[in-house]
Coordinates of N, CA and C and ligand atoms in Angstrom, one line a residue:
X619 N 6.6 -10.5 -1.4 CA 5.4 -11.0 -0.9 C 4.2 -10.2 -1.5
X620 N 2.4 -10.7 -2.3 CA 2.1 -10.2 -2.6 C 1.3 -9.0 -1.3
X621 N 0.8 -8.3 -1.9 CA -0.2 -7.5 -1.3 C -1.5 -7.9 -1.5
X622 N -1.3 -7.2 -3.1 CA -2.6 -7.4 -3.7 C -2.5 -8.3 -4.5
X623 N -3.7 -9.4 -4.3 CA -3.6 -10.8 -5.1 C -4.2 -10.3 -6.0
X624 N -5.4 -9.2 -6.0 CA -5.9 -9.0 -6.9 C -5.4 -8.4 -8.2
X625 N -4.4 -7.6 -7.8 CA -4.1 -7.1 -9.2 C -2.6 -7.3 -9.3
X626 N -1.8 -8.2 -8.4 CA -0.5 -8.6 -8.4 C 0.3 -8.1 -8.0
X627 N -0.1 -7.3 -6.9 CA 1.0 -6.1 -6.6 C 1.7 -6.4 -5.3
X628 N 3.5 -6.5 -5.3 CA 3.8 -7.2 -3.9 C 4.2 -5.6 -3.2
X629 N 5.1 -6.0 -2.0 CA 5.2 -5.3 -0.8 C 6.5 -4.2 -1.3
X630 N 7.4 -4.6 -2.9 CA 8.5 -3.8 -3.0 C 7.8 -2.9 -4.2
X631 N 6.5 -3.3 -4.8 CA 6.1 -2.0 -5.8 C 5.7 -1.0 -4.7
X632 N 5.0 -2.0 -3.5 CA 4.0 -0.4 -2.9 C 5.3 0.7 -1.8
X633 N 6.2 0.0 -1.6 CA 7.5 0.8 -1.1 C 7.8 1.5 -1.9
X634 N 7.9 0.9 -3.3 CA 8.7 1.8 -4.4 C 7.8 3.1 -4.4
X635 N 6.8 2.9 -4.9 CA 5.3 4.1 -4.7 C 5.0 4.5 -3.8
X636 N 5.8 4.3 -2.7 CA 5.6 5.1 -1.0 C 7.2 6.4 -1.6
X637 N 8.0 5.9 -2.0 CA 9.1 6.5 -2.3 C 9.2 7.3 -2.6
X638 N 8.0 7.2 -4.1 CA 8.3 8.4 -5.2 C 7.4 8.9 -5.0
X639 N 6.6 8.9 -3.3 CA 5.8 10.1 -3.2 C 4.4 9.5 -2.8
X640 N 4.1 8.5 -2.7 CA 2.5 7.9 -2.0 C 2.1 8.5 -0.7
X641 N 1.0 8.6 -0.5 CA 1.3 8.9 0.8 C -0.2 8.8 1.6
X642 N -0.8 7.8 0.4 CA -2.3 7.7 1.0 C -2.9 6.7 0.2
X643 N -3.9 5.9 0.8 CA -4.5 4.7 -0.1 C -4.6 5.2 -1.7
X644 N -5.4 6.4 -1.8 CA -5.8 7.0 -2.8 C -4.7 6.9 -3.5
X645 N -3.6 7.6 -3.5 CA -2.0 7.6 -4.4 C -2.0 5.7 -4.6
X646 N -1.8 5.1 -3.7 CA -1.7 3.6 -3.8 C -2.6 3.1 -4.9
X647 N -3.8 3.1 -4.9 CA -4.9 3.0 -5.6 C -4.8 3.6 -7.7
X648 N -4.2 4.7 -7.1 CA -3.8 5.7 -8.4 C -3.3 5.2 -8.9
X649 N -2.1 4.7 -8.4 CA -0.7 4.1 -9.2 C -0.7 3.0 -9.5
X650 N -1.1 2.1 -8.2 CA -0.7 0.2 -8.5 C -2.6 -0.3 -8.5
X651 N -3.6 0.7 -8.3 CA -5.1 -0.3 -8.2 C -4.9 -0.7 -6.6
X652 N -4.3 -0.7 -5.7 CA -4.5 -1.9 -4.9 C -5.6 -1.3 -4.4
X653 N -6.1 -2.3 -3.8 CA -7.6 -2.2 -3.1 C -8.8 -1.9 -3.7
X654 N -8.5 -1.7 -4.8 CA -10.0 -1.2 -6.2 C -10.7 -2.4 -6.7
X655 N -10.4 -3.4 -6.1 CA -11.2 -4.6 -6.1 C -12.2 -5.8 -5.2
X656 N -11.4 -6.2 -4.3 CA -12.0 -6.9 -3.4 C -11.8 -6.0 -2.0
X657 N -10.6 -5.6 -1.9 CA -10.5 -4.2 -0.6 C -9.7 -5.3 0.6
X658 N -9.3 -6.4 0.2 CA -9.2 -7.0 1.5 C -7.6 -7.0 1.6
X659 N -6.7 -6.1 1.0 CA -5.8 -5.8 0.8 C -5.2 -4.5 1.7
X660 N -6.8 -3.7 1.4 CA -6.4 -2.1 2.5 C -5.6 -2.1 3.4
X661 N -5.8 -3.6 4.8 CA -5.5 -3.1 5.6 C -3.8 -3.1 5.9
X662 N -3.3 -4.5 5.2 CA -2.0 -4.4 4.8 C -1.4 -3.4 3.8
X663 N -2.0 -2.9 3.0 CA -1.4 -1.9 2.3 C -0.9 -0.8 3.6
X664 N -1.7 -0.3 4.2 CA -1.7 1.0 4.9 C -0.5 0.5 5.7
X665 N -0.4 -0.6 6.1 CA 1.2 -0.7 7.0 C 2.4 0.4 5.9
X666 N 2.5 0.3 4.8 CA 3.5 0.9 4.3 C 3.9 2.1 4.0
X667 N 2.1 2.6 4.2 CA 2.4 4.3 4.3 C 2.6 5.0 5.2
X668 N 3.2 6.0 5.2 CA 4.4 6.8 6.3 C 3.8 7.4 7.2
X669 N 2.2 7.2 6.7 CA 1.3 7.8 8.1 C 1.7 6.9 9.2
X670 N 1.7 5.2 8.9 CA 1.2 4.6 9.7 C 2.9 4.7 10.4
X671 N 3.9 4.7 9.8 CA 5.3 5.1 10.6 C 4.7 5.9 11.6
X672 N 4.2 6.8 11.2 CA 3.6 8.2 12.5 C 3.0 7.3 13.5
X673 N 2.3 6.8 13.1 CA 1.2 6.2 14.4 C 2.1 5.0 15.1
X674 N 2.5 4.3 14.7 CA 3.9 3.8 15.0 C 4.3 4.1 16.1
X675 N 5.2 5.1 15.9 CA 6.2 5.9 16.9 C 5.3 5.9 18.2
X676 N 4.4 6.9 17.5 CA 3.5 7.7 18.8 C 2.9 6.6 19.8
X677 N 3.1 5.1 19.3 CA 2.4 4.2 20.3 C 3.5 3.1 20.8
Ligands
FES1486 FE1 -6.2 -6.0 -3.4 FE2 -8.3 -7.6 -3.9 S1 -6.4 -8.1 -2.9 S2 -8.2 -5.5 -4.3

């Protein structure tokens, strides 16, 4: 599924890039662009980073 329509990026590159070490929009941004364009991608991206597992749990 994509993420980012803007620059093509689905839900198994931004896992793969949570994997080998993402761990904040900024790393996301670094590696695949997502959100460096329209932004309306942010808020689904952040589901994948392992912060949001933390906040997860805690709630
Ligand atoms: Fe990701 Fe536009 S959908 S920057």
């Amino acid at each position: 599924m994509y993420v980012c329509i803007c620059h093509g990026v689905n839900d198994k590159q931004i896992k793969q890039a949570v994997s080998q070490g993402a761990q904040s929009m900024r790393d996301l941004a670094k590696t695949l662009c997502v959100g460096t364009k329209c932004g309306k991608c942010v808020c689904q991206a952040r589901e994948y980073l392992p912060s949001a597992d933390a906040k997860r749990s805690v709630a």
